[in-house]
mmCIF file of N, CA and C in Angstrom:
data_model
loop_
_atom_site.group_PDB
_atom_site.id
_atom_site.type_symbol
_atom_site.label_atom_id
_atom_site.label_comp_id
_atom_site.label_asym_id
_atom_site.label_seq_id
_atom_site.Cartn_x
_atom_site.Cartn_y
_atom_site.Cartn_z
ATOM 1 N N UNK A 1 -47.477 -30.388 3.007
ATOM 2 C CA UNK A 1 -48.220 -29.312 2.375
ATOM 3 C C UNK A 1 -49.138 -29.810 1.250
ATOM 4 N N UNK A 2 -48.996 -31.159 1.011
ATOM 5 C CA UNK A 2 -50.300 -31.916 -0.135
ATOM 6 C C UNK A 2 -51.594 -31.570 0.080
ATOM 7 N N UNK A 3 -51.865 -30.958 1.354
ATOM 8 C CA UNK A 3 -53.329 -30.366 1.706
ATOM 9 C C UNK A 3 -53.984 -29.037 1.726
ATOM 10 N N UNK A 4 -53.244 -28.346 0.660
ATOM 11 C CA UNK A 4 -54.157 -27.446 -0.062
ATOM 12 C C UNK A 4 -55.238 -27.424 -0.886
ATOM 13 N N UNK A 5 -56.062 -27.032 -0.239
ATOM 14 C CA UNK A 5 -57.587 -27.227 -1.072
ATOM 15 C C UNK A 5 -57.446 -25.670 -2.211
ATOM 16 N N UNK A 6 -57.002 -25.909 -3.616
ATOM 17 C CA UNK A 6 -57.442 -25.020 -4.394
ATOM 18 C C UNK A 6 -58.554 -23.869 -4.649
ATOM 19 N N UNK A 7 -59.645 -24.743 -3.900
ATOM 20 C CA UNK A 7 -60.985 -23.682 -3.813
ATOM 21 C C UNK A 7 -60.436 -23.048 -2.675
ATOM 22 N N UNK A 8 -59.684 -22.959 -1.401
ATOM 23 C CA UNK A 8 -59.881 -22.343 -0.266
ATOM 24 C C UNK A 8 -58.260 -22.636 0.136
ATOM 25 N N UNK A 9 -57.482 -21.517 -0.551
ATOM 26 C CA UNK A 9 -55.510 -22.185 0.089
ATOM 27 C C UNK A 9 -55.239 -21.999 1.362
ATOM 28 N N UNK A 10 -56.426 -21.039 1.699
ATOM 29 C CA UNK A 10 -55.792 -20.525 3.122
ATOM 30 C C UNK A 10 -56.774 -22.049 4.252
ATOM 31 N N UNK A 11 -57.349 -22.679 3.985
ATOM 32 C CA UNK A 11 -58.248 -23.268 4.807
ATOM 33 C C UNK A 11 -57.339 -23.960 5.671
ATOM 34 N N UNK A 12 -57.036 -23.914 7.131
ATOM 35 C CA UNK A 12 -56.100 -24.812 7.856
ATOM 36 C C UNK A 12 -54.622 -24.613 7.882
ATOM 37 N N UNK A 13 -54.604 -22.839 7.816
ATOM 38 C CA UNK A 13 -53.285 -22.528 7.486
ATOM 39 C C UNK A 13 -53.357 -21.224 7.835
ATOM 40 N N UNK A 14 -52.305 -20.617 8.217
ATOM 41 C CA UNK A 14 -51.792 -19.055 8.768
ATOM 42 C C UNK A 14 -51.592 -18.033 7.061
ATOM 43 N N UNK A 15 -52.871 -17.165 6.779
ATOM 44 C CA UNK A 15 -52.621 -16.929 5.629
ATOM 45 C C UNK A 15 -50.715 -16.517 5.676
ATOM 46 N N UNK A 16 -50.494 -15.724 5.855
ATOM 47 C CA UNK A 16 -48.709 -15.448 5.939
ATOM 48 C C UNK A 16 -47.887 -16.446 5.431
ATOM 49 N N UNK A 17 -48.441 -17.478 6.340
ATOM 50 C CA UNK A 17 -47.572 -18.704 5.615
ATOM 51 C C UNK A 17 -47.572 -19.544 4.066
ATOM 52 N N UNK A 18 -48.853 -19.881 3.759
ATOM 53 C CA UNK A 18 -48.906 -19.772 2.456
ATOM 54 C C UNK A 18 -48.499 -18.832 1.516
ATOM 55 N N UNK A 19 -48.732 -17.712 1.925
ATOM 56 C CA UNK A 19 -48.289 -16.502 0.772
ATOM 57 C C UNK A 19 -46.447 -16.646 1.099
ATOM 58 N N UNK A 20 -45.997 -16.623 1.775
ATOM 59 C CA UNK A 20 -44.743 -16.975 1.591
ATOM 60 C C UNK A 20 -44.144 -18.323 1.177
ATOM 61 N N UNK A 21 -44.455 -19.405 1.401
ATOM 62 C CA UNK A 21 -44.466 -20.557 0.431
ATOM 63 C C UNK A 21 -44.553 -20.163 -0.581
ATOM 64 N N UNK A 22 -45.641 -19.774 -1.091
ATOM 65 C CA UNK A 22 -45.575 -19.242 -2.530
ATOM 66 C C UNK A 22 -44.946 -18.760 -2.981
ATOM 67 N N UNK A 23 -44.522 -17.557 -2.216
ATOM 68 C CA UNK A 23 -43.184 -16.521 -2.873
ATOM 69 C C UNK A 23 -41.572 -17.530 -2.878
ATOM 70 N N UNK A 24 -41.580 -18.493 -2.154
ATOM 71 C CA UNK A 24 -40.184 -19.164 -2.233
ATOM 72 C C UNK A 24 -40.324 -20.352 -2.952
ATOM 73 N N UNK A 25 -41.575 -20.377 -3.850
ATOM 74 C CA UNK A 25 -41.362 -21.441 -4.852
ATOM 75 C C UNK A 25 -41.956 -22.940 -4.064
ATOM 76 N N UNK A 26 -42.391 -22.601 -2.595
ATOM 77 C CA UNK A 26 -42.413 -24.388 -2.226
ATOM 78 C C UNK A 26 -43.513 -25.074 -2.521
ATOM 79 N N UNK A 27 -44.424 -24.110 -2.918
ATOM 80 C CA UNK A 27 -46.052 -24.430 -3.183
ATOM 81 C C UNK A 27 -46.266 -24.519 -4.320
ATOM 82 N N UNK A 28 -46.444 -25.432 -5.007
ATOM 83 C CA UNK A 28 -46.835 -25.795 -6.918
ATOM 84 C C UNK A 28 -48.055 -25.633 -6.585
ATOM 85 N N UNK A 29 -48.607 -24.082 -6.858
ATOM 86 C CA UNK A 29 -49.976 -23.814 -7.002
ATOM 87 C C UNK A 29 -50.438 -22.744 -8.363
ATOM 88 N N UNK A 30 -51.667 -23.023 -9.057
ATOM 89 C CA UNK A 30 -51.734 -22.262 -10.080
ATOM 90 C C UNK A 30 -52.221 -20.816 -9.582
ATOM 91 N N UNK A 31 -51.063 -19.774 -9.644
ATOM 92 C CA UNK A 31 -51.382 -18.560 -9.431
ATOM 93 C C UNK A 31 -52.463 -18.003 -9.844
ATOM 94 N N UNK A 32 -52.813 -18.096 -11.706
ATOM 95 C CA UNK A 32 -53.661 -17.252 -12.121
ATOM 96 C C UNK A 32 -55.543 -17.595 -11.217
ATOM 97 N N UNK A 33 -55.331 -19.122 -10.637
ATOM 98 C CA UNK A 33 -56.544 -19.572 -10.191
ATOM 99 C C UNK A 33 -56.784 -19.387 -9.140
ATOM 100 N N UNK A 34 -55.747 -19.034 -8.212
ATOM 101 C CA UNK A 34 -56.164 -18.771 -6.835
ATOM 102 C C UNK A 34 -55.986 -17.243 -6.334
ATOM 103 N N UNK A 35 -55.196 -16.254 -7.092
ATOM 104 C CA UNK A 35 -55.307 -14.908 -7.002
ATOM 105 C C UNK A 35 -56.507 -14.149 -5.996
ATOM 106 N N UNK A 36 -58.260 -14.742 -6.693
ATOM 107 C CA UNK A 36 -59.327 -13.700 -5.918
ATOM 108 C C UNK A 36 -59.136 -14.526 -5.078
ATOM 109 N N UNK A 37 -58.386 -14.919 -4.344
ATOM 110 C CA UNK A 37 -58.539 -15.867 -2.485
ATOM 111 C C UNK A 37 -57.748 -14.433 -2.056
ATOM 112 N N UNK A 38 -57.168 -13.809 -2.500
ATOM 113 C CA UNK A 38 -56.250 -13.495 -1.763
ATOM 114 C C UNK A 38 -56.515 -11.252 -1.682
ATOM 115 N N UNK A 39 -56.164 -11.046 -0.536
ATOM 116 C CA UNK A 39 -56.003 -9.780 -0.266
ATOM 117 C C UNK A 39 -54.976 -8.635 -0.939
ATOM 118 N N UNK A 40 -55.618 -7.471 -1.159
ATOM 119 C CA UNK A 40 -55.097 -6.669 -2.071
ATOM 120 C C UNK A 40 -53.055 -6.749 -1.466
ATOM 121 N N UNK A 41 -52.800 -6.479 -0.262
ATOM 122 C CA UNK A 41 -51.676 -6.676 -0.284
ATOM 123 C C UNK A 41 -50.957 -8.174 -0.548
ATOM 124 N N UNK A 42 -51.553 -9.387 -0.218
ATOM 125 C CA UNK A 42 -50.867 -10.471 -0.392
ATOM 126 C C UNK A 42 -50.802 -10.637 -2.201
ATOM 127 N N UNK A 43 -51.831 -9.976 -2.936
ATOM 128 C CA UNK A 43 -51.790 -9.924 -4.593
ATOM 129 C C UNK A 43 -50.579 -9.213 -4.524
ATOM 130 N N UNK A 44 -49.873 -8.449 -3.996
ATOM 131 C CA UNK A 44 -48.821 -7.138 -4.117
ATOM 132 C C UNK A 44 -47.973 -8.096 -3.985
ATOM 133 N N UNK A 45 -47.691 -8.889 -3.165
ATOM 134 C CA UNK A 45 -46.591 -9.929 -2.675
ATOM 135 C C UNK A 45 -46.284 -10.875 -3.660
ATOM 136 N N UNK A 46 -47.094 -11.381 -4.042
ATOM 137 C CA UNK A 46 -47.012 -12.948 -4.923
ATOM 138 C C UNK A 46 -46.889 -11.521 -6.247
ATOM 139 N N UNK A 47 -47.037 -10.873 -6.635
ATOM 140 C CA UNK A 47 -46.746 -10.103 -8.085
ATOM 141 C C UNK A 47 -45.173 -8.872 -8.097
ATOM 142 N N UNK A 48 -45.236 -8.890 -6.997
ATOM 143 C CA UNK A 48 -43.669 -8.418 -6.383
ATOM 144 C C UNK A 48 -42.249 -9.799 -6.639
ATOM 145 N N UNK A 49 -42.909 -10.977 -6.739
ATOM 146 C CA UNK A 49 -41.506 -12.911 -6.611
ATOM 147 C C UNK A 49 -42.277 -12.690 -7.918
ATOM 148 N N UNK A 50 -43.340 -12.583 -8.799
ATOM 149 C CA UNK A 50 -43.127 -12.932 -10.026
ATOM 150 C C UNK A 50 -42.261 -11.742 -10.907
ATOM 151 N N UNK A 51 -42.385 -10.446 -10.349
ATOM 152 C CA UNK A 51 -41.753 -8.986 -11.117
ATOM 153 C C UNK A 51 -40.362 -9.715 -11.278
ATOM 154 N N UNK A 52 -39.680 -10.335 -9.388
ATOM 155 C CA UNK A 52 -38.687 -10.759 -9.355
ATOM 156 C C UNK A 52 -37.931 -12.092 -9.900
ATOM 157 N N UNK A 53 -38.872 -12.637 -10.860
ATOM 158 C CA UNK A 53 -38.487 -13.790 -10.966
ATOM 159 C C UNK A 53 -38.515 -15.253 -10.482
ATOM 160 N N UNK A 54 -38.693 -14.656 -8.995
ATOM 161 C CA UNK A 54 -38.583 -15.777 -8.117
ATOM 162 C C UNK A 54 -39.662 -16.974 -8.226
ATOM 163 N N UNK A 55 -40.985 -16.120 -8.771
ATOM 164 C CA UNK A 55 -41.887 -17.591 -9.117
ATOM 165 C C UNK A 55 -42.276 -17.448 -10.575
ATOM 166 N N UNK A 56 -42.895 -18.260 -10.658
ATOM 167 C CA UNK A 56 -43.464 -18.145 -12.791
ATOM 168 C C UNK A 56 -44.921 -18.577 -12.419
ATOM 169 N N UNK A 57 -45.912 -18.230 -13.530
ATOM 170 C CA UNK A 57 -47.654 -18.657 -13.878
ATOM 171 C C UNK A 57 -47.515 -18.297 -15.094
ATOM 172 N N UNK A 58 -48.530 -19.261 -15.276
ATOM 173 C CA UNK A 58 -49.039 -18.131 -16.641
ATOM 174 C C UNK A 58 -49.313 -16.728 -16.892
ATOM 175 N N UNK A 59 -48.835 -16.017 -17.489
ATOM 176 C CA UNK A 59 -49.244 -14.653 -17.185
ATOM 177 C C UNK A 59 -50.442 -14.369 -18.271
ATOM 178 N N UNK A 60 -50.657 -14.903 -19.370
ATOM 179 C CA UNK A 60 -52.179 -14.957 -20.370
ATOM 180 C C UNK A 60 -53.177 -15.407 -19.003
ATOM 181 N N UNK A 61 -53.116 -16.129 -18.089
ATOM 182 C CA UNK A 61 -54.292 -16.346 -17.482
ATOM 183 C C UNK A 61 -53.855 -15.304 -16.368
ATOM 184 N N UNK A 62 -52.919 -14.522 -16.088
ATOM 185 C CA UNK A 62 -53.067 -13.653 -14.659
ATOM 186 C C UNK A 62 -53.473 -12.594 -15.456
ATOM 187 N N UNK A 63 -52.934 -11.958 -16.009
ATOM 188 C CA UNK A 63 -53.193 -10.733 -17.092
ATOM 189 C C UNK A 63 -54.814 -10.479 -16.547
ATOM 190 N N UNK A 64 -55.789 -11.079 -16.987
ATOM 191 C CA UNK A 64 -56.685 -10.777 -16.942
ATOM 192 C C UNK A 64 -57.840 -10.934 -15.764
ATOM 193 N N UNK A 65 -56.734 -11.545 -14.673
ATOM 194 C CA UNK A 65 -57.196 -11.058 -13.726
ATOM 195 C C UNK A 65 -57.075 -9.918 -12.537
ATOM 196 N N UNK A 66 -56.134 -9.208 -13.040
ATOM 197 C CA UNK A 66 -55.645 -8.266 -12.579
ATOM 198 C C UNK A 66 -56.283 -7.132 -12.701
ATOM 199 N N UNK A 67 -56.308 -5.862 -11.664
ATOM 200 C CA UNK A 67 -56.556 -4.725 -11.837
ATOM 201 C C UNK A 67 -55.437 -3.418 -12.307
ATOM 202 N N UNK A 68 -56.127 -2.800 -12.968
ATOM 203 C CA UNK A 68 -55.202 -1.937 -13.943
ATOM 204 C C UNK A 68 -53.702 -1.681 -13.102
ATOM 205 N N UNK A 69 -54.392 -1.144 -11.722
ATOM 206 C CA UNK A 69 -52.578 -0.684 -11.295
ATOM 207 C C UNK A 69 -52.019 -2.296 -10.929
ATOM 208 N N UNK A 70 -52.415 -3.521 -10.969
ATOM 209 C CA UNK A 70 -51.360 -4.341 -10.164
ATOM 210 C C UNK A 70 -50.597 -4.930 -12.132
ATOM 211 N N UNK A 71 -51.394 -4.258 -12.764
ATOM 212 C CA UNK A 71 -50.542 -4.479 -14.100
ATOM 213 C C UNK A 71 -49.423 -3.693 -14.738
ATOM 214 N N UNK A 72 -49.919 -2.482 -13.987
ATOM 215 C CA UNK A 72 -49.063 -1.619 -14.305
ATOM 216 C C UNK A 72 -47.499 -1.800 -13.009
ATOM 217 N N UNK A 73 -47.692 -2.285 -11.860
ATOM 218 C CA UNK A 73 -47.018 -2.616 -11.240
ATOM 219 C C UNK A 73 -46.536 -3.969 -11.414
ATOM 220 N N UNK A 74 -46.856 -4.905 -12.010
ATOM 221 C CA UNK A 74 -46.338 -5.587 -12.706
ATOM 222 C C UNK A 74 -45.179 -5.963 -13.887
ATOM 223 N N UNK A 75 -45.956 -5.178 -14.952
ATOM 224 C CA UNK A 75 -45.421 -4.924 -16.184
ATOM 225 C C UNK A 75 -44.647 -3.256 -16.580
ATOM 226 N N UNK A 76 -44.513 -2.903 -15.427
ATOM 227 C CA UNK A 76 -43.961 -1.536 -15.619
ATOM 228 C C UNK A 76 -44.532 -0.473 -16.332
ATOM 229 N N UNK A 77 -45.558 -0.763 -16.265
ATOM 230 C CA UNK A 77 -46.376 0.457 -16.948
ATOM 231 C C UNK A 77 -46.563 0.435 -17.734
ATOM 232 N N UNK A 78 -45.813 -0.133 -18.899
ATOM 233 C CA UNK A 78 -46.022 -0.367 -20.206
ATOM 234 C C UNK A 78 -47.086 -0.749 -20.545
ATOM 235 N N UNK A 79 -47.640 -0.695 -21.770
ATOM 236 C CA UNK A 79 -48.936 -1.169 -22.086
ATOM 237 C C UNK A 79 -48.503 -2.934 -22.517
ATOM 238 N N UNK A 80 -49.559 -3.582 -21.828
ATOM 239 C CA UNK A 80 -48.614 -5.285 -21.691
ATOM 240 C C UNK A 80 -49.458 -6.131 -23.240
ATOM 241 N N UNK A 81 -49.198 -6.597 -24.084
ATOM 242 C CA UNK A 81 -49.568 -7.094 -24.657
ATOM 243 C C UNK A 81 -49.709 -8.236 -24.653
ATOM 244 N N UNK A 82 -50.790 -9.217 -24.410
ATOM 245 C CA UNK A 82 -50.461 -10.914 -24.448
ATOM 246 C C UNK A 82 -49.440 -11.489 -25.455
ATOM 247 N N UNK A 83 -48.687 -11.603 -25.031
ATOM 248 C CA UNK A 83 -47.445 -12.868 -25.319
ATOM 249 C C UNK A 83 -47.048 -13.734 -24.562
ATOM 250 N N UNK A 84 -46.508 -14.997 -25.770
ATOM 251 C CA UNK A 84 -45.947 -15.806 -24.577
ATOM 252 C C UNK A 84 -44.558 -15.462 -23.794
ATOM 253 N N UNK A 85 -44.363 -15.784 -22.965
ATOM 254 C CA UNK A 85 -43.493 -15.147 -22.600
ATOM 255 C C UNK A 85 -42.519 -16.867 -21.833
ATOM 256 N N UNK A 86 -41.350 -17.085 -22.029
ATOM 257 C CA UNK A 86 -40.794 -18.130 -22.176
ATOM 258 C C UNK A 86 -39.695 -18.270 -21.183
#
């Protein structure tokens, strides 16, 4: 899997499969950077393993790429304030 091209994750690959790599942790990829590759439901997926724990990013760099409801589905509605979060 060393042949992920960052500009393009899905290039040479079954999107499904990457987005689930991702969700099980096997893919060391920077979430907040590759997010606009990806389709409104596969954003639902990869922000569903981080709600759960199951993966970590930065969230100062996802935060702001997000649209209002995948923050609010994120962060529970709450109004999210940048922190670090540890």
């Amino acid at each position: 899997d060393g042949d992920i091209d960052p500009d393009d994750i899905f290039k040479g690959h079954e999107r499904n499969y990457i987005i689930q790599k991702i969700v099980q942790g096997k893919l060391d990829i920077d979430i907040p950077n590759v997010i606009y590759q990806m389709s409104p439901t596969e954003r639902l997926t990869i922000l569903k393993a981080l709600r759960e724990k199951k993966i970590n990013c930065n969230y100062e760099e996802l935060v702001i790429k997000l649209t209002e409801s995948e923050k609010k589905y994120l962060f529970g509605g709450q109004y999210y304030v940048v922190q670090k979060r540890k």
